[in-house]
CSV table of C-alpha atoms and ligand atoms in Angstrom, one decimal:
chain,number,residue,atom,x,y,z
A,641,UNK,CA,0.2,0.2,-0.1
A,642,UNK,CA,1.2,3.9,-0.8
A,643,UNK,CA,2.1,5.5,2.3
A,644,UNK,CA,0.2,8.4,0.2
A,645,UNK,CA,-3.0,6.5,-0.9
A,646,UNK,CA,-6.2,8.4,0.9
A,647,UNK,CA,-8.4,7.5,3.9
A,648,UNK,CA,-11.4,6.4,2.6
A,649,UNK,CA,-15.1,7.2,4.0
A,650,UNK,CA,-17.9,5.7,3.7
A,651,UNK,CA,-21.1,7.8,4.9
A,652,UNK,CA,-24.0,6.2,4.8
A,653,UNK,CA,-26.6,8.5,4.2
A,654,UNK,CA,-24.4,11.0,2.8
A,655,UNK,CA,-26.9,12.9,0.9
A,656,UNK,CA,-29.1,13.2,4.2
A,657,UNK,CA,-28.7,16.7,5.9
A,658,UNK,CA,-26.3,15.7,8.4
A,659,UNK,CA,-24.2,13.0,5.7
A,660,UNK,CA,-24.2,15.8,3.2
A,661,UNK,CA,-22.2,17.6,6.3
A,662,UNK,CA,-20.2,15.1,6.8
A,663,UNK,CA,-19.1,14.6,3.3
A,664,UNK,CA,-17.8,18.2,2.6
A,665,UNK,CA,-16.4,17.8,6.1
A,666,UNK,CA,-14.1,15.0,5.3
A,667,UNK,CA,-13.2,16.0,2.1
A,668,UNK,CA,-11.7,19.4,3.6
A,669,UNK,CA,-10.4,16.9,5.7
A,670,UNK,CA,-8.5,15.2,2.7
A,671,UNK,CA,-10.3,12.0,2.6
A,672,UNK,CA,-11.9,10.1,-0.4
A,673,UNK,CA,-16.3,10.4,0.2
A,674,UNK,CA,-18.0,7.0,-1.3
A,675,UNK,CA,-21.5,8.8,-0.4
A,676,UNK,CA,-24.3,6.0,-0.5
A,677,UNK,CA,-27.5,6.7,0.0
A,678,UNK,CA,-30.8,5.3,-1.4
A,679,UNK,CA,-32.8,9.0,-1.7
A,680,UNK,CA,-35.8,7.9,-0.6
A,681,UNK,CA,-35.6,11.1,2.3
A,682,UNK,CA,-31.8,12.3,0.9
A,683,UNK,CA,-31.4,14.6,-1.8
A,684,UNK,CA,-28.4,14.8,-4.7
A,685,UNK,CA,-29.1,18.3,-4.4
A,686,UNK,CA,-27.5,18.5,-0.6
A,687,UNK,CA,-24.4,16.9,-2.5
A,688,UNK,CA,-25.2,18.7,-6.1
A,689,UNK,CA,-21.7,20.7,-5.4
A,690,UNK,CA,-19.4,17.8,-4.5
A,691,UNK,CA,-20.3,16.0,-7.7
A,692,UNK,CA,-17.1,17.4,-9.6
A,693,UNK,CA,-14.9,16.9,-7.0
A,694,UNK,CA,-12.1,14.0,-7.9
A,695,UNK,CA,-12.2,12.6,-4.5
A,696,UNK,CA,-16.4,12.2,-4.1
A,697,UNK,CA,-18.1,9.5,-5.3
A,698,UNK,CA,-21.7,8.7,-5.1
A,699,UNK,CA,-23.3,5.5,-4.8
A,700,UNK,CA,-27.0,4.5,-4.8
A,701,UNK,CA,-27.6,1.9,-2.6
A,702,UNK,CA,-29.8,0.5,-0.5
A,703,UNK,CA,-27.9,-0.4,2.9
A,704,UNK,CA,-30.6,-3.3,4.0
A,705,UNK,CA,-29.6,-5.2,0.8
A,706,UNK,CA,-26.2,-6.7,1.0
A,707,UNK,CA,-23.4,-3.7,0.2
A,708,UNK,CA,-20.6,-5.1,-2.2
A,709,UNK,CA,-17.6,-2.8,-2.1
A,710,UNK,CA,-14.7,-3.5,-4.5
A,711,UNK,CA,-12.3,-0.9,-3.1
A,712,UNK,CA,-10.9,-0.3,0.6
A,713,UNK,CA,-12.4,1.7,3.0
A,714,UNK,CA,-11.1,2.9,6.3
A,715,UNK,CA,-14.3,4.6,8.3
A,716,UNK,CA,-17.8,3.4,7.5
A,717,UNK,CA,-19.4,6.0,8.9
A,718,UNK,CA,-24.1,4.7,9.0
A,719,UNK,CA,-26.1,7.5,9.0
A,720,UNK,CA,-29.0,6.1,7.0
A,721,UNK,CA,-32.3,6.2,7.8
A,722,UNK,CA,-35.4,8.6,7.7
A,723,UNK,CA,-35.6,10.4,10.9
A,724,UNK,CA,-38.5,12.8,11.6
A,725,UNK,CA,-41.7,12.2,13.1
A,726,UNK,CA,-43.6,12.3,10.5
A,727,UNK,CA,-42.2,9.5,9.1
A,728,UNK,CA,-42.0,7.0,11.5
A,729,UNK,CA,-46.0,5.9,10.1
A,730,UNK,CA,-45.0,6.0,6.6
A,731,UNK,CA,-41.9,4.8,6.6
A,732,UNK,CA,-42.0,2.6,9.8
A,733,UNK,CA,-40.9,-0.5,8.2
A,734,UNK,CA,-38.2,1.4,6.4
A,735,UNK,CA,-37.2,2.8,9.0
A,736,UNK,CA,-36.8,-0.9,11.0
A,737,UNK,CA,-34.7,-2.0,8.0
A,738,UNK,CA,-32.1,0.5,7.6
A,739,UNK,CA,-31.6,0.6,11.3
A,740,UNK,CA,-31.6,-3.4,11.7
A,741,UNK,CA,-30.7,-5.4,8.2
A,742,UNK,CA,-28.7,-1.8,7.2
A,743,UNK,CA,-26.3,-1.3,10.5
A,744,UNK,CA,-26.0,-5.1,9.8
A,745,UNK,CA,-24.4,-5.0,6.3
A,746,UNK,CA,-22.0,-1.8,7.2
A,747,UNK,CA,-20.9,-3.5,10.5
A,748,UNK,CA,-20.3,-6.8,8.3
A,749,UNK,CA,-18.4,-4.5,5.6
A,750,UNK,CA,-16.3,-2.6,8.3
A,751,UNK,CA,-15.7,-6.0,9.6
A,752,UNK,CA,-14.7,-6.9,6.2
A,753,UNK,CA,-12.6,-3.9,5.5
A,754,UNK,CA,-11.1,-4.1,8.9
A,755,UNK,CA,-12.9,-0.1,9.2
A,756,UNK,CA,-13.7,1.7,11.6
A,757,UNK,CA,-17.6,1.8,12.2
A,758,UNK,CA,-19.1,4.8,13.5
A,759,UNK,CA,-23.5,4.5,14.3
A,760,UNK,CA,-25.1,7.6,14.1
A,761,UNK,CA,-27.7,7.1,17.0
A,762,UNK,CA,-30.0,9.5,18.8
A,763,UNK,CA,-31.0,10.8,21.5
A,764,UNK,CA,-34.5,9.4,20.8
A,765,UNK,CA,-33.0,6.0,23.1
A,766,UNK,CA,-33.8,8.2,25.9
A,767,UNK,CA,-37.6,7.5,25.0
A,768,UNK,CA,-39.8,10.4,27.3
A,769,UNK,CA,-36.6,10.8,29.3
A,770,UNK,CA,-37.2,10.7,33.4
A,771,UNK,CA,-33.8,12.5,34.1
A,772,UNK,CA,-32.7,16.0,32.6
A,773,UNK,CA,-30.4,16.2,31.5
A,774,UNK,CA,-30.0,12.5,30.0
A,775,UNK,CA,-26.0,11.3,30.4
A,776,UNK,CA,-25.3,8.3,28.5
A,777,UNK,CA,-26.1,6.5,31.6
A,778,UNK,CA,-29.9,6.4,31.0
A,779,UNK,CA,-31.1,4.2,29.9
A,780,UNK,CA,-34.4,5.8,28.8
A,781,UNK,CA,-37.5,5.4,28.9
A,782,UNK,CA,-39.0,4.0,25.4
A,783,UNK,CA,-42.6,2.4,24.8
A,784,UNK,CA,-41.9,-0.6,22.8
A,785,UNK,CA,-45.1,-1.0,20.4
A,786,UNK,CA,-45.3,3.3,20.3
A,787,UNK,CA,-45.5,4.8,17.0
A,788,UNK,CA,-42.3,6.2,17.7
A,789,UNK,CA,-40.7,2.6,18.5
A,790,UNK,CA,-40.0,2.1,15.4
A,791,UNK,CA,-37.0,4.8,15.3
A,792,UNK,CA,-36.3,5.0,18.7
A,793,UNK,CA,-36.2,0.6,19.1
A,794,UNK,CA,-34.2,0.8,15.4
A,795,UNK,CA,-31.7,2.6,17.0
A,796,UNK,CA,-31.5,0.5,20.4
A,797,UNK,CA,-31.2,-2.5,18.3
A,798,UNK,CA,-28.4,-0.9,16.2
A,799,UNK,CA,-26.3,0.4,19.2
A,800,UNK,CA,-26.4,-3.6,20.8
A,801,UNK,CA,-25.2,-5.1,17.2
A,802,UNK,CA,-22.4,-2.3,16.7
A,803,UNK,CA,-21.6,-3.6,20.9
A,804,UNK,CA,-21.7,-6.9,20.3
A,805,UNK,CA,-19.4,-6.6,16.6
A,806,UNK,CA,-17.3,-5.0,18.6
A,807,UNK,CA,-17.3,-7.3,21.7
A,808,UNK,CA,-17.4,-11.3,19.2
A,809,UNK,CA,-15.3,-9.3,16.2
A,810,UNK,CA,-12.8,-6.3,18.1
A,811,UNK,CA,-13.8,-3.9,15.5
A,812,UNK,CA,-13.5,-0.7,16.2
A,813,UNK,CA,-16.3,1.0,16.9
A,814,UNK,CA,-18.1,4.9,17.7
A,815,UNK,CA,-21.7,5.3,18.9
A,816,UNK,CA,-23.0,8.8,18.4
A,817,UNK,CA,-26.1,10.0,19.9
A,818,UNK,CA,-27.3,12.9,18.2
A,819,UNK,CA,-29.1,15.7,19.7
A,820,UNK,CA,-31.4,17.9,18.5
A,821,UNK,CA,-29.5,19.0,15.3
A,822,UNK,CA,-30.7,22.4,12.8
A,823,UNK,CA,-29.2,24.0,9.9
A,824,UNK,CA,-29.3,24.9,6.0
A,825,UNK,CA,-30.2,21.8,4.2
A,826,UNK,CA,-33.1,20.3,6.2
A,827,UNK,CA,-35.8,19.4,3.9
A,828,UNK,CA,-38.3,21.8,3.5
A,829,UNK,CA,-41.1,19.5,4.0
A,830,UNK,CA,-38.8,17.4,6.9
A,831,UNK,CA,-42.4,18.5,9.1
A,832,UNK,CA,-39.7,18.9,12.1
A,833,UNK,CA,-40.6,21.9,14.4
A,834,UNK,CA,-37.9,24.2,13.0
A,835,UNK,CA,-38.1,23.8,8.7
A,836,UNK,CA,-42.2,23.8,9.3
A,837,UNK,CA,-41.5,27.4,12.0
A,838,UNK,CA,-39.4,28.7,9.5
A,839,UNK,CA,-41.5,28.3,6.0
A,840,UNK,CA,-44.9,29.3,7.8
A,841,UNK,CA,-42.9,32.7,8.9
A,842,UNK,CA,-41.9,33.1,5.6
A,843,UNK,CA,-44.7,32.8,3.5
A,844,UNK,CA,-46.3,34.5,6.8
A,845,UNK,CA,-48.3,31.6,7.0
A,846,UNK,CA,-49.9,30.3,10.7
A,847,UNK,CA,-47.2,28.9,13.0
A,848,UNK,CA,-48.2,25.4,14.0
A,849,UNK,CA,-47.6,24.5,17.8
A,850,UNK,CA,-48.1,20.8,19.0
A,851,UNK,CA,-50.0,21.5,22.3
A,852,UNK,CA,-49.4,24.4,24.3
A,853,UNK,CA,-45.5,24.4,23.7
A,854,UNK,CA,-44.3,24.0,26.9
A,855,UNK,CA,-42.2,20.5,25.5
A,856,UNK,CA,-38.4,21.7,25.1
A,857,UNK,CA,-35.7,20.4,22.9
A,858,UNK,CA,-32.2,21.7,22.3
A,859,UNK,CA,-30.9,22.9,19.7
A,860,UNK,CA,-27.3,21.9,18.4
A,861,UNK,CA,-26.2,23.8,15.0
A,862,UNK,CA,-25.0,21.6,12.2
A,863,UNK,CA,-21.9,23.2,12.0
A,864,UNK,CA,-20.9,22.5,16.0
A,865,UNK,CA,-23.1,18.6,15.6
A,866,UNK,CA,-20.4,17.9,12.5
A,867,UNK,CA,-17.6,19.3,14.3
A,868,UNK,CA,-18.5,16.5,17.4
A,869,UNK,CA,-19.1,13.8,15.1
A,870,UNK,CA,-15.5,14.6,13.5
A,871,UNK,CA,-13.5,14.4,16.5
A,872,UNK,CA,-16.0,11.6,18.2
A,873,UNK,CA,-14.3,9.1,15.0
A,874,UNK,CA,-11.2,10.4,15.8
A,875,UNK,CA,-11.1,9.7,19.4
A,876,UNK,CA,-10.5,6.4,20.5
A,877,UNK,CA,-13.9,6.2,22.4
A,878,UNK,CA,-16.4,2.7,22.8
A,879,UNK,CA,-19.2,3.7,24.3
A,880,UNK,CA,-22.0,6.4,23.1
A,881,UNK,CA,-20.8,9.4,24.2
A,882,UNK,CA,-24.2,12.6,23.4
A,883,UNK,CA,-23.8,15.6,20.8
A,884,UNK,CA,-26.3,18.4,20.8
A,885,UNK,CA,-26.5,21.4,23.0
A,886,UNK,CA,-27.8,21.8,26.7
A,887,UNK,CA,-27.5,25.8,26.5
A,888,UNK,CA,-30.1,26.1,23.6
A,889,UNK,CA,-33.1,24.1,25.8
A,890,UNK,CA,-36.0,25.9,25.2
A,891,UNK,CA,-39.9,25.6,25.0
A,892,UNK,CA,-41.3,25.1,21.4
A,893,UNK,CA,-43.5,27.8,22.1
A,894,UNK,CA,-40.3,30.0,22.9
A,895,UNK,CA,-38.6,28.6,19.8
A,896,UNK,CA,-42.1,29.4,17.8
A,897,UNK,CA,-41.6,33.4,19.0
A,898,UNK,CA,-37.8,33.6,17.6
A,899,UNK,CA,-38.3,32.0,14.2
A,900,UNK,CA,-40.8,35.0,13.7
A,901,UNK,CA,-38.7,37.3,15.3
A,902,UNK,CA,-35.6,36.3,13.2
A,903,UNK,CA,-37.5,36.1,9.7
A,904,UNK,CA,-39.1,39.2,10.3
A,905,UNK,CA,-42.2,37.3,9.6
A,906,UNK,CA,-46.1,39.0,10.9
A,907,UNK,CA,-47.1,34.8,11.2
A,908,UNK,CA,-49.6,34.5,14.4
A,909,UNK,CA,-49.0,31.3,16.3
A,910,UNK,CA,-52.2,28.3,16.5
A,911,UNK,CA,-52.2,25.6,19.4
A,912,UNK,CA,-53.4,22.2,17.5
A,913,UNK,CA,-53.6,19.2,19.0
A,914,UNK,CA,-50.2,17.2,18.9
A,915,UNK,CA,-50.2,14.6,16.6
A,916,UNK,CA,-46.9,12.6,17.7
A,917,UNK,CA,-47.8,10.2,20.8
A,918,UNK,CA,-45.3,9.7,22.6
A,919,UNK,CA,-43.7,13.1,22.6
A,920,UNK,CA,-41.5,13.9,25.0
A,921,UNK,CA,-41.8,16.6,26.9
A,922,UNK,CA,-37.8,17.0,27.7
A,923,UNK,CA,-34.8,16.8,26.0
A,924,UNK,CA,-31.0,18.6,26.5
A,925,UNK,CA,-27.8,16.5,26.3
A,926,UNK,CA,-25.7,16.2,29.3
A,927,UNK,CA,-22.4,16.9,27.3
A,928,UNK,CA,-19.8,16.0,30.0
A,929,UNK,CA,-18.3,13.4,28.8
A,930,UNK,CA,-17.6,14.7,24.7
A,931,UNK,CA,-16.5,18.1,27.1
A,932,UNK,CA,-14.0,15.7,28.9
A,933,UNK,CA,-13.4,12.8,26.2
A,934,UNK,CA,-13.5,15.1,23.2
A,935,UNK,CA,-12.4,18.7,24.4
A,936,UNK,CA,-15.8,19.4,22.6
A,937,UNK,CA,-19.2,22.0,23.7
A,938,UNK,CA,-21.2,23.8,20.9
A,939,UNK,CA,-20.4,27.3,20.0
A,940,UNK,CA,-23.0,28.8,17.4
A,941,UNK,CA,-25.6,30.1,19.4
A,942,UNK,CA,-29.3,29.4,18.6
A,943,UNK,CA,-30.1,33.3,17.2
A,944,UNK,CA,-27.0,33.0,15.2
A,945,UNK,CA,-27.5,29.5,13.7
A,946,UNK,CA,-31.2,30.4,12.9
A,947,UNK,CA,-30.7,33.0,11.1
A,948,UNK,CA,-28.1,30.6,8.8
A,949,UNK,CA,-30.7,28.3,9.1
A,950,UNK,CA,-33.5,31.7,8.2
A,951,UNK,CA,-31.4,32.5,5.5
A,952,UNK,CA,-30.8,29.1,3.4
A,953,UNK,CA,-35.0,28.6,3.4
A,954,UNK,CA,-35.6,31.8,2.3
A,955,UNK,CA,-33.2,31.3,-0.3
A,956,UNK,CA,-34.4,27.6,-1.1
A,957,UNK,CA,-38.2,28.9,-1.1
A,958,UNK,CA,-37.1,32.6,-3.9
A,959,UNK,CA,-35.3,29.5,-6.7
A,960,UNK,CA,-38.0,27.4,-6.1
A,961,UNK,CA,-41.0,30.4,-7.1
A,962,UNK,CA,-38.5,31.9,-9.4
A,963,UNK,CA,-37.8,28.5,-11.4
A,964,UNK,CA,-39.6,28.5,-14.9
A,965,UNK,CA,-42.5,25.9,-15.6
B,1294,UDP,N1,-43.6,20.8,17.1
B,1294,UDP,C1,-44.4,21.6,16.8
B,1294,UDP,N2,-45.1,22.1,15.6
B,1294,UDP,C2,-44.4,21.7,14.2
B,1294,UDP,C3,-43.6,20.7,14.5
B,1294,UDP,C4,-43.6,20.0,15.3
B,1294,UDP,O1,-45.7,21.9,17.6
B,1294,UDP,O2,-44.8,22.0,13.0
B,1294,UDP,C5,-43.2,20.2,17.7
B,1294,UDP,C6,-43.0,18.7,18.0
B,1294,UDP,O3,-44.5,17.9,18.2
B,1294,UDP,C7,-42.3,18.5,19.4
B,1294,UDP,C8,-41.3,19.0,19.2
B,1294,UDP,O4,-42.2,20.4,17.8
B,1294,UDP,O5,-42.8,18.3,20.4
B,1294,UDP,C9,-40.1,19.0,18.1
B,1294,UDP,O6,-39.8,17.7,17.1
B,1294,UDP,P1,-39.8,17.5,16.0
B,1294,UDP,O7,-40.5,17.2,14.3
B,1294,UDP,O8,-39.1,19.3,15.5
B,1294,UDP,O9,-38.5,16.8,16.4
B,1294,UDP,P2,-38.6,15.8,17.7
B,1294,UDP,O10,-37.8,16.3,18.3
B,1294,UDP,O11,-39.3,15.3,17.8
B,1294,UDP,O12,-37.8,14.3,16.8
């Protein structure tokens, strides 16, 4: 092997929101990228700016099917899964296939290739948590048969499978628990609070708050999340690590008001019945481990991150309304 061979990162879900930002970051760090996506919720638009990069290759494939790759891979990152609550009903089986079979196939690939494997897990493994903030040692409060369970349990299974491969075969693994992350390249029709509120605010439509809006989320800007992913991958840490922003815990009501203000909108807030069962009432990461092990902490304030995100969606809206028929 040439000592100058560029190391290759396979990003499963590389056309998705976080995955596409990872493609950018690893290219910038001098890696080759194999971006794998079945484009069910991922979008080629997210990586359109990379198609002419010599070190970027896109492969349309579904990780739930066996994966054959005839080139050397050094890192396998599993960021492939529909992840928005609006996907939990229509894509229930697809989510479970991605979490179960998809993770299995990627772990097998990492084993064959002697590659480092990273599982993108989620704060959803904590369910509707009974402790806040949530440390990695908290085992969670998950309804195993509820509507959210397709995602929560698939991700819990994927963590268990990752640990089993490490214990049984000694492969190098990382488990990252992602808390709510936002920023450019979220799907406009993603159904999540931030894209919904921003698009409603930009159009002057009513802002749809589920329930009384007292439920909280802690919101991490995507650049901070990606920095956490990068540092965790390059570390030796095999136990799960939370990556999220505890300083931004905010009620959904306050989030809506903030977005309306930043967008300079006249939209009014409306309160509708929460369509999501088992909706977590509080979510806030304990990031003591990330701070200590990775020297990582988020830097982007909610105001700044939301400003970038509002700019992104308003440009996107202009470009789609200006497109000729
Ligand atoms: N939510 C809301 N209005 C919307 C979309 C979401 O009030 O138009 C609420 C949702 O019920 C939840 C919170 O915002 O309590 C965060 O939901 P999101 O879909 O962003 O992600 P989650 O953190 O639940 O995965």
